[in-house]
Amino acid sequence: MAQTKVHSLFSEFDISLFQAGKHYRLYEKFGSHIITVDGEKGTYFAVWAPSAKMVSVIGDFNFWLEGEHQLNVRWDGSGIWEGFIPGVDKGATYKYKIQSANNDVSTEKADPFARRCEHPPKTASEVWEDDYKWKDKKWMKNRKKNNALDAPFSVYEVHLGSWKKQIEENRFLSYRELADDLVNYVDEMNFTHVEFMPIMEYPYDPSWGYQLTGYFAPTSRFGYPDEFKYLVDKFHEKGIGVLLDWVPSHFPSDDHGLGFFDGSHLYEHPDRRKGYHQDWKSLIFNYGRNEIKSFLISNAIFWLDQYHADGLRVDAVASMLFLDYSRKDGEWEPNMFGGNEYLEAIDFIKEMNAAVYESFPDVQTIAEESTSFPKVSRPIYDGGLGFGMKWMMGWMHDTLDYFEKEPIYRKHHQNDLTFSLNYAFTENFMLPLSHDEVVYGKKAIVDKMPGDEWQKFANLRLLYSLMYTHPGTKLLFQGGEFGQTSEWNFQGSLDWHLLEYDVHKGAQNLVKDLNKLYKKEPALHQKQFSHEGFEWIDHGDHQNSVMSYIRKGTEEKDNIIVVLNLTPVPRENYRIGLPKAGTLSQIFNSDDKKFNGTGNYKNTKLISDKKSWNNREDSIELNLPPLGMLTFKYK
């Protein structure tokens, strides 16, 4: 085969941007690119390895022999090695063989910018390109309103390997099969968005995708890159947004990955107090290094640009913000001001969000952040981190703690449910019932509930009803919508056969209708991040474990009254105060027969009385079903 030719896709301006941490489209330059040079078709390769003294491309085209195709180091001190190899075409497998100037260390690495990787456990990169023709022009034109902060935003979180399996052949569904089954299901369930747990290439199935080795490659477990684009396209065709989990917080130390890349700590921080994650036995990016910032921000931009993703849910943000995260005294070093904030990581997060929103103002970045770090979802100019939303972990913990209690004890713990409203509008909060809540002995959501089967499912319906009428956007993990009874198993499939039973079908119908209600009723989403969108009627009736509140839209006629009975004891002739006189119309009842409720507790007389109650002039008597939620609007 012909020898490596000198060639470059980099301009001096590219290099200066890269070194300044400001090059956000590195994927157009680094990696492998099929091009024609001097009339010859082949592949251009470029890799960053500043500590190398020699870099060779080894692959199936040269029998994996080192030295056959050496790359040329650039003269400008950037540490970039590059070259054009004639005859290398799409599908060729390759790695970089790197001889380091540090103690003659030798490494053999997958391409950090590869667009496709071999199917694990194989670890080579593949030369890849596709000419996929997108068909989502209508969605892309309109997605600004679908992704807006005042729009309904209910997310179905999915692990592609375990949502559903091809049982007869004992295999994963492919991207193309998912483009039928999963797309139609999410549409039928009325979710507005789907969120994929990481689909970037990862070597180890039990990591669920959170330990990445192929940051620019959709995992080959389910098919080819153009087939993943097809899946995204099909969601867009149905008017459903696609969010991707993104992991800039750490990476694994697998031999072919980013760790000790060129015989030096190139991607990871050289100080283990900042460069090693003790919880996950993984490596942490060196956020203070400009080239790393360019790499990571380019990666975020890549999925929005090349794969039309509608947002990124950023994993483990808390672990990035604090130098002492999961570390004991003596295992971390304070910052220059003596504090525990990781200043370089915070700067990186702000730069990432600024770059994303500058290029794609109609997407959302969502922080999985579990601490009280201030202004996570506030603009950078206001001192914030610049995320669009933040997971409301406090709500999740307090609410699940409450619902796990036997109803007889709930009167002593009502503040667990009401406390979230004290801080609900300090951030743009998303309410998550995610995969993390149904693993490692935490039990399935429905199995956390007390009581017999009927009470468990009534509690589950009540939990979801509270979630959908509480301020904030929503996220529900696969299986939760129909009351999966076993913990999530990433190796198996969801227990779809459960839908043959009324209790599970009823739960599924409830989530379907709650999504419909959330989308239809402006009061449930227009002011979901503002205190103007919520008003208590009564949060103090601990004795009966009943709560009532008003959700408000921009127009008064859209306002909704919500009443929750949090015990299995029906409340006949229960009186609540009303914002004004008038006739109410019941628009939702979680105790409806179609949800496998009793269907027994009717409210036919819905005209207000001129009787003072809850410090209001007008009031009404209602029949509250056991473990049920009712919602009303004025006629």
XYZ file of C-alpha atoms in Angstrom:
635
model
C 0.000 0.000 0.000
C 1.112 3.569 -0.715
C 2.961 5.424 1.992
C 1.607 8.273 4.112
C 1.456 11.604 2.320
C 1.931 14.967 3.961
C -1.452 16.672 4.167
C -3.361 18.838 6.635
C -6.922 19.978 7.236
C -5.776 22.460 9.901
C -5.239 26.139 9.302
C -3.154 28.306 11.624
C -6.419 29.757 12.884
C -7.662 26.235 13.774
C -4.512 25.637 15.796
C -4.764 28.931 17.659
C -8.426 28.243 18.510
C -7.610 24.701 19.638
C -4.833 25.889 21.912
C -7.012 28.682 23.299
C -9.805 26.239 24.180
C -12.121 27.938 21.697
C -12.308 25.473 18.779
C -15.773 23.951 19.037
C -15.848 21.939 15.788
C -12.724 19.843 16.158
C -14.547 16.830 14.733
C -14.259 18.477 11.308
C -10.447 18.268 11.557
C -9.398 15.485 13.938
C -10.090 11.792 13.444
C -10.312 10.017 10.102
C -11.768 11.716 7.021
C -12.233 10.145 3.584
C -10.900 12.678 1.058
C -9.126 12.839 -2.292
C -5.565 14.191 -2.525
C -3.779 14.604 -5.873
C -6.444 12.505 -7.558
C -6.106 9.631 -5.085
C -8.937 8.646 -2.737
C -7.952 7.688 0.765
C -8.211 8.719 4.401
C -6.686 11.623 6.285
C -5.825 10.930 9.931
C -5.124 13.460 12.691
C -4.515 12.840 16.383
C -3.304 14.957 19.294
C -0.309 13.330 21.018
C 2.160 16.008 22.161
C 4.300 13.595 24.196
C 4.788 11.191 21.273
C 8.034 10.708 19.403
C 6.343 8.534 16.761
C 2.718 7.862 15.807
C 1.684 5.145 13.354
C -1.740 4.257 12.025
C -2.096 0.499 12.339
C -5.060 -1.331 10.856
C -6.451 -4.138 8.768
C -5.088 -2.380 5.669
C -1.446 -2.779 6.818
C -1.754 -6.000 8.851
C -1.544 -3.945 12.083
C 2.162 -3.355 11.526
C 3.712 -0.426 13.340
C 5.782 1.931 11.198
C 4.091 1.096 7.896
C 2.086 4.326 7.979
C 3.699 6.890 10.226
C 2.016 10.255 10.732
C 3.873 13.550 10.535
C 4.088 15.857 13.521
C 3.137 19.464 12.849
C 5.910 22.042 13.027
C 3.920 24.471 15.194
C 4.282 22.728 18.574
C 0.573 21.867 18.723
C 1.336 18.179 19.288
C -0.870 17.171 16.356
C 0.187 14.242 14.178
C -1.431 13.920 10.759
C -1.169 12.440 7.291
C -3.054 11.067 4.284
C -3.000 7.346 3.471
C -4.151 6.572 -0.101
C -6.467 3.618 -0.595
C -7.868 3.460 2.939
C -11.668 3.545 2.613
C -14.863 3.391 4.625
C -15.035 0.462 7.027
C -11.283 0.095 7.509
C -10.419 -0.695 11.140
C -7.514 1.092 12.789
C -5.807 2.338 15.945
C -2.966 4.709 16.710
C 0.296 3.113 17.845
C 2.059 5.773 19.891
C 5.707 5.678 20.941
C 6.065 8.155 23.790
C 9.015 10.372 24.540
C 8.283 9.596 28.202
C 10.397 6.569 29.192
C 9.765 4.900 25.803
C 6.201 4.013 26.837
C 4.182 2.513 23.984
C 0.370 2.802 23.751
C -2.188 1.497 21.283
C -5.258 3.717 21.217
C -8.628 3.956 19.551
C -9.214 7.251 17.771
C -10.769 9.770 20.208
C -12.662 11.304 17.263
C -13.742 8.077 15.524
C -17.262 8.242 14.065
C -17.729 4.493 14.457
C -16.174 1.819 16.689
C -16.040 -1.936 16.463
C -18.693 -3.861 18.351
C -17.445 -4.507 21.909
C -15.517 -6.446 23.088
C -13.506 -5.484 20.006
C -11.878 -2.083 20.478
C -10.658 -0.714 17.132
C -11.973 2.405 15.422
C -13.502 2.347 11.956
C -13.101 4.835 9.137
C -16.645 6.039 8.634
C -18.820 8.585 6.915
C -22.406 8.669 5.744
C -24.502 10.927 3.585
C -27.723 10.607 5.560
C -30.446 12.893 4.205
C -32.383 14.375 7.114
C -36.153 14.683 6.768
C -36.849 16.681 9.932
C -36.843 20.194 8.498
C -40.314 20.896 9.908
C -39.309 19.781 13.411
C -36.047 21.725 13.394
C -37.873 24.851 12.256
C -40.447 24.596 15.063
C -38.491 22.998 17.889
C -37.828 26.306 19.629
C -41.412 26.361 20.877
C -41.342 22.626 21.706
C -38.171 23.073 23.777
C -39.175 26.357 25.392
C -39.206 26.769 29.163
C -42.934 27.549 29.089
C -43.762 24.465 26.994
C -44.805 21.023 28.281
C -41.637 18.967 28.721
C -42.239 15.367 29.814
C -39.343 12.996 29.261
C -39.301 9.210 28.876
C -35.849 7.986 29.953
C -34.684 4.933 28.009
C -31.832 2.437 28.126
C -31.838 1.159 24.564
C -30.379 -2.230 25.469
C -33.121 -3.170 27.934
C -36.286 -1.325 26.897
C -37.339 -4.279 24.803
C -35.394 -7.227 23.404
C -35.807 -9.490 20.417
C -36.687 -12.434 22.637
C -36.624 -15.231 20.042
C -33.110 -14.316 18.936
C -31.981 -13.084 22.373
C -30.561 -9.851 21.031
C -30.925 -6.083 21.234
C -33.399 -4.295 19.010
C -31.566 -2.366 16.312
C -31.805 1.392 15.820
C -34.132 0.689 12.885
C -36.368 -1.640 14.876
C -36.500 0.923 17.680
C -37.496 3.513 15.075
C -40.753 1.587 14.800
C -41.422 0.121 18.245
C -39.998 2.766 20.580
C -41.036 5.797 18.534
C -44.639 4.616 18.271
C -44.753 3.779 21.981
C -43.419 7.145 23.171
C -45.887 8.843 20.830
C -48.781 6.721 22.099
C -47.816 7.559 25.701
C -47.939 11.304 24.890
C -44.423 12.093 26.139
C -42.943 15.221 24.563
C -39.320 14.037 24.710
C -37.276 10.873 24.943
C -33.924 10.719 26.721
C -31.348 8.075 25.898
C -28.909 6.913 28.520
C -25.478 7.285 26.876
C -25.386 5.970 23.327
C -21.750 7.002 22.749
C -19.539 3.908 22.436
C -18.669 2.212 25.722
C -16.830 -1.069 26.332
C -18.540 -2.410 29.461
C -22.273 -3.169 29.522
C -22.670 -2.909 33.344
C -21.551 0.753 33.163
C -24.899 1.406 31.376
C -22.942 3.651 28.988
C -21.549 6.057 31.583
C -17.907 5.063 30.946
C -17.173 6.177 27.390
C -14.353 5.312 25.037
C -15.915 6.540 21.781
C -17.123 10.069 22.420
C -18.028 10.741 18.771
C -19.475 7.335 17.835
C -22.976 6.000 18.484
C -22.554 2.535 19.953
C -22.355 -0.191 17.340
C -24.423 -2.495 19.583
C -27.585 -1.366 17.812
C -26.358 -0.595 14.299
C -24.662 2.061 12.208
C -24.410 5.845 12.685
C -26.839 6.590 9.840
C -29.341 4.206 11.450
C -29.130 6.139 14.706
C -29.792 9.306 12.700
C -32.818 7.542 11.219
C -34.089 6.815 14.756
C -33.741 10.489 15.736
C -35.445 11.483 12.478
C -38.406 9.213 13.215
C -38.887 10.762 16.658
C -38.843 14.204 15.068
C -41.400 13.061 12.502
C -43.761 12.335 15.419
C -43.016 15.708 17.038
C -40.926 14.180 19.849
C -37.643 15.745 20.992
C -34.518 13.638 21.584
C -32.244 14.269 24.586
C -28.890 12.542 25.006
C -27.096 11.762 28.242
C -23.633 13.291 27.999
C -20.710 12.398 30.296
C -17.942 15.023 30.537
C -17.288 14.181 34.191
C -15.064 11.112 33.888
C -13.862 8.334 31.559
C -12.590 4.755 32.022
C -8.958 3.698 32.109
C -9.356 0.956 29.463
C -6.140 0.428 27.510
C -7.634 1.633 24.218
C -9.328 4.690 25.757
C -8.245 8.234 26.595
C -6.228 7.400 29.716
C -2.434 7.895 29.591
C -3.021 8.483 25.902
C 0.442 9.364 24.611
C 2.388 8.096 27.590
C 1.422 11.194 29.539
C -1.610 12.424 31.458
C -3.021 14.070 28.360
C -6.788 13.982 28.917
C -6.855 13.314 32.674
C -5.553 15.647 35.368
C -2.046 14.516 36.443
C -2.825 15.116 40.153
C -4.897 12.130 41.304
C -6.706 14.405 43.758
C -8.268 15.989 40.674
C -7.717 13.255 38.093
C -9.066 10.065 39.663
C -12.664 9.347 40.625
C -12.712 7.086 43.664
C -16.394 6.121 43.400
C -16.259 4.959 39.804
C -12.552 3.977 39.585
C -12.303 6.228 36.549
C -10.273 9.200 35.339
C -11.310 12.860 35.436
C -10.689 15.303 32.606
C -8.176 18.109 33.106
C -10.646 20.982 32.775
C -7.928 23.594 33.114
C -6.232 22.479 29.881
C -7.477 24.449 26.890
C -7.209 21.598 24.416
C -9.427 19.460 26.679
C -12.037 22.209 26.754
C -11.957 22.297 22.948
C -12.346 18.495 22.849
C -15.307 18.341 25.235
C -17.188 21.359 23.914
C -16.685 20.085 20.363
C -18.203 16.812 21.514
C -21.281 18.524 22.934
C -21.696 20.527 19.734
C -21.135 17.392 17.603
C -24.248 15.585 18.845
C -26.399 18.678 18.372
C -24.945 19.395 14.928
C -24.446 15.969 13.354
C -27.251 14.041 15.081
C -29.879 16.784 15.530
C -30.153 16.123 19.280
C -32.554 18.517 20.993
C -30.709 18.697 24.274
C -28.039 17.220 26.507
C -28.607 15.925 30.005
C -25.190 16.393 31.629
C -24.302 13.578 33.998
C -22.727 13.892 37.462
C -22.355 17.679 37.472
C -21.944 17.736 41.267
C -18.791 15.612 40.965
C -17.314 18.279 38.679
C -18.167 21.285 40.830
C -16.409 20.292 44.047
C -12.796 19.381 44.726
C -13.848 17.424 47.819
C -16.606 15.435 46.109
C -16.489 11.937 47.658
C -13.093 12.729 49.204
C -12.014 12.819 52.841
C -9.867 15.458 54.491
C -6.360 15.268 53.096
C -7.550 13.757 49.815
C -8.206 17.114 48.186
C -6.550 20.497 47.896
C -8.478 23.782 48.292
C -8.667 26.212 45.380
C -6.692 29.466 45.252
C -9.311 31.138 47.468
C -9.283 28.370 50.055
C -12.651 26.962 48.983
C -13.806 23.564 47.735
C -15.154 24.729 44.371
C -13.338 23.323 41.339
C -12.883 26.659 39.570
C -11.531 25.291 36.273
C -14.418 22.820 35.957
C -16.923 25.574 36.720
C -15.366 27.750 34.001
C -15.538 24.819 31.571
C -19.244 24.232 32.334
C -20.032 27.902 31.717
C -18.072 27.914 28.446
C -19.808 24.725 27.319
C -23.284 26.104 27.987
C -22.437 29.430 26.350
C -21.106 27.656 23.241
C -24.107 25.325 23.011
C -26.715 28.052 23.335
C -24.848 30.374 20.966
C -24.897 27.751 18.197
C -28.206 26.100 19.126
C -30.454 28.535 21.022
C -33.421 26.183 20.597
C -32.017 23.232 22.612
C -31.814 22.586 26.353
C -28.922 21.536 28.580
C -30.066 19.813 31.764
C -27.860 19.340 34.813
C -27.984 16.234 36.963
C -26.783 18.141 40.019
C -27.579 16.946 43.528
C -26.267 19.743 45.780
C -27.436 23.227 46.686
C -24.858 24.872 44.418
C -26.524 28.185 43.493
C -27.832 29.309 40.105
C -27.172 26.100 38.180
C -29.960 26.944 35.725
C -29.476 30.691 35.724
C -27.792 32.694 32.936
C -24.037 33.090 33.009
C -24.397 36.894 32.924
C -26.350 36.585 36.179
C -23.617 34.545 37.863
C -25.162 31.200 36.930
C -23.765 28.074 35.293
C -25.983 28.574 32.253
C -27.938 25.295 32.178
C -31.525 25.354 30.924
C -32.788 23.081 33.701
C -31.631 21.178 36.772
C -32.850 17.887 38.231
C -34.824 18.459 41.441
C -33.190 15.749 43.534
C -34.571 17.122 46.816
C -38.155 16.754 45.571
C -37.442 13.209 44.433
C -35.921 12.081 47.750
C -38.526 13.793 49.964
C -41.468 12.612 47.870
C -40.358 8.984 47.688
C -39.607 9.020 51.441
C -43.153 10.247 52.047
C -44.851 7.735 49.776
C -42.920 4.821 51.296
C -44.560 5.559 54.671
C -47.718 3.783 55.782
C -50.610 6.260 55.318
C -51.415 6.216 59.039
C -48.064 7.942 59.712
C -48.228 10.431 56.852
C -49.955 13.100 58.943
C -46.647 13.512 60.774
C -44.664 14.018 57.563
C -46.757 16.244 55.288
C -43.986 18.831 55.316
C -41.915 16.312 53.260
C -44.279 17.051 50.387
C -44.801 20.748 50.976
C -41.149 21.669 51.617
C -40.206 21.538 47.931
C -42.386 24.580 47.265
C -40.107 26.650 49.511
C -37.334 26.413 46.896
C -39.151 25.216 43.766
C -38.540 28.456 41.881
C -34.877 29.026 42.747
C -33.985 26.948 39.656
C -35.665 25.695 36.497
C -36.344 22.300 38.027
C -37.067 18.979 36.328
C -38.748 16.358 38.551
C -36.869 13.077 37.985
C -37.935 9.531 38.733
C -34.905 8.120 36.942
C -33.073 4.807 36.540
C -31.049 5.584 39.685
C -34.169 5.084 41.843
C -34.866 1.498 40.709
C -31.469 -0.234 41.069
C -29.128 -1.576 43.748
C -31.825 -2.749 46.154
C -33.923 0.427 45.980
C -36.823 -1.606 44.509
C -39.165 -0.713 41.661
C -41.189 2.484 42.153
C -44.464 0.613 42.727
C -42.765 -1.768 45.145
C -41.717 1.163 47.339
C -45.398 1.812 48.037
C -47.067 0.431 51.194
C -50.202 -1.671 51.416
C -51.805 -4.433 49.393
C -51.736 -4.510 45.592
C -54.631 -2.088 45.196
C -53.089 0.421 47.611
C -49.648 0.109 46.014
C -51.028 1.022 42.606
C -53.324 3.725 43.987
C -50.254 5.227 45.673
C -48.318 4.956 42.406
C -51.100 6.781 40.542
C -51.188 9.417 43.260
C -47.402 9.878 43.116
C -47.512 10.461 39.355
C -50.531 12.746 39.693
C -48.647 14.862 42.234
C -45.593 14.898 39.980
C -47.531 16.124 36.941
C -49.330 18.883 38.834
C -46.251 20.031 40.792
C -44.306 22.909 39.187
C -41.429 21.784 36.957
C -40.808 19.546 33.966
C -41.053 15.754 34.286
C -38.851 12.683 33.745
C -39.931 9.065 34.124
C -37.720 6.015 33.579
C -38.847 3.161 31.346
C -41.120 0.655 33.054
C -42.261 3.112 35.687
C -45.178 4.100 33.483
C -46.837 0.705 33.814
C -45.644 -0.236 37.291
C -42.767 -2.598 36.519
C -42.588 -4.715 39.679
C -38.936 -5.758 39.569
C -35.847 -3.605 39.763
C -34.366 -2.512 36.464
C -32.075 -5.136 34.949
C -29.866 -3.725 32.176
C -29.350 -7.246 30.797
C -33.024 -8.067 30.406
C -36.126 -6.551 28.883
C -38.982 -4.711 30.555
C -41.779 -7.020 31.702
C -44.222 -6.108 28.950
C -46.413 -9.127 29.781
C -47.540 -7.268 32.923
C -49.804 -5.137 30.741
C -52.150 -8.127 30.563
C -53.162 -7.214 34.141
C -55.599 -4.418 34.948
C -53.437 -2.790 37.639
C -50.539 -2.314 35.204
C -52.732 -1.297 32.281
C -54.428 1.211 34.566
C -51.102 2.766 35.587
C -50.079 3.013 31.940
C -53.403 4.671 31.034
C -52.902 7.139 33.884
C -49.442 8.237 32.660
C -50.766 8.483 29.124
C -53.585 10.771 30.281
C -51.377 12.792 32.653
C -49.072 13.548 29.718
C -52.117 14.585 27.713
C -53.361 16.783 30.575
C -49.909 18.379 31.004
C -49.738 19.206 27.303
C -53.336 20.387 27.018
C -53.622 22.591 30.106
C -51.559 25.830 29.910
C -51.645 26.255 33.712
C -49.497 23.137 34.104
C -46.615 24.391 31.966
C -46.769 28.095 31.107
C -45.388 29.234 34.483
C -43.830 25.963 35.638
C -40.638 27.722 36.797
C -42.288 30.768 38.367
C -43.906 31.365 41.761
C -46.653 33.125 39.794
C -47.747 29.703 38.547
C -48.534 28.211 41.965
C -50.701 29.112 44.962
C -51.573 27.024 48.001
C -55.193 26.636 49.012
C -54.361 24.478 52.046
C -51.107 22.717 52.875
C -51.799 22.458 56.599
C -54.435 19.714 56.920
C -51.996 17.181 58.338
C -54.694 15.338 60.266
C -56.527 14.263 57.111
C -53.382 14.204 54.924
C -55.079 16.345 52.286
C -53.426 19.085 50.199
C -54.957 21.538 47.763
C -53.427 24.155 45.492
C -53.916 26.206 42.350
C -51.791 25.976 39.210
C -51.918 29.152 37.150
C -51.453 30.017 33.510
C -51.039 33.405 31.900
C -54.831 33.713 31.668
C -57.051 33.242 34.715
C -59.542 31.093 32.789
C -56.839 28.419 32.460
C -56.215 28.070 36.211
C -56.568 24.583 37.694
C -57.493 23.515 41.238
C -55.757 20.368 42.494
C -56.818 18.320 45.536
C -54.893 15.276 46.817
C -56.094 12.754 49.389
C -52.957 10.998 50.578
C -54.602 8.234 52.651
C -56.837 5.251 51.736
C -59.698 6.823 53.742
C -62.272 8.504 51.442
C -63.153 12.062 52.476
C -66.868 12.747 52.034
C -68.057 16.366 51.982
C -64.520 17.682 52.335
C -64.514 21.485 52.082
C -61.839 23.628 50.422
C -61.667 27.357 49.882
C -61.936 28.699 46.334
C -60.296 31.704 44.679
C -63.709 32.949 43.527
C -67.375 32.000 43.273
C -68.503 29.882 40.345
C -69.137 26.414 38.996
C -66.291 23.913 38.752
C -65.772 21.211 36.159
C -63.812 18.082 37.089
C -61.132 17.462 34.454
C -59.104 14.632 35.999
C -59.607 11.915 38.606
C -56.789 9.461 39.349
C -59.406 7.110 40.853
C -61.146 6.664 37.495
C -62.033 3.103 36.499
C -59.894 3.341 33.358
C -56.893 3.720 35.685
C -58.098 0.722 37.756
C -59.418 3.045 40.449
C -62.705 2.539 42.272
C -64.673 4.939 40.102
C -67.046 5.328 43.060
C -66.437 8.857 44.277
C -68.428 11.270 42.156
C -68.629 15.044 42.334
C -71.811 16.041 40.567
C -72.703 19.221 42.471
C -69.835 21.605 41.762
C -71.340 25.030 42.503
C -69.470 27.085 45.099
C -70.968 28.184 48.426
C -70.711 31.643 49.911
C -69.022 30.153 52.938
C -65.634 31.321 54.190
C -62.969 28.587 54.275
C -59.166 28.505 54.108
C -59.201 32.304 54.502
C -61.282 32.618 51.328
C -64.803 33.948 50.927
C -66.054 31.120 48.727
C -65.723 27.361 49.147
C -67.023 23.996 47.983
C -67.606 20.513 49.383
C -66.025 17.596 47.527
C -65.967 13.816 47.775
C -62.306 12.816 47.727
C -61.469 9.276 46.615
C -58.997 7.189 48.603
C -55.372 7.788 47.594
C -56.658 9.967 44.815
C -56.145 13.293 43.047
C -58.889 15.454 41.602
C -58.379 18.472 39.355
C -60.942 21.120 38.455
C -61.392 24.191 36.277
C -64.045 26.888 36.392
C -66.722 26.482 33.781
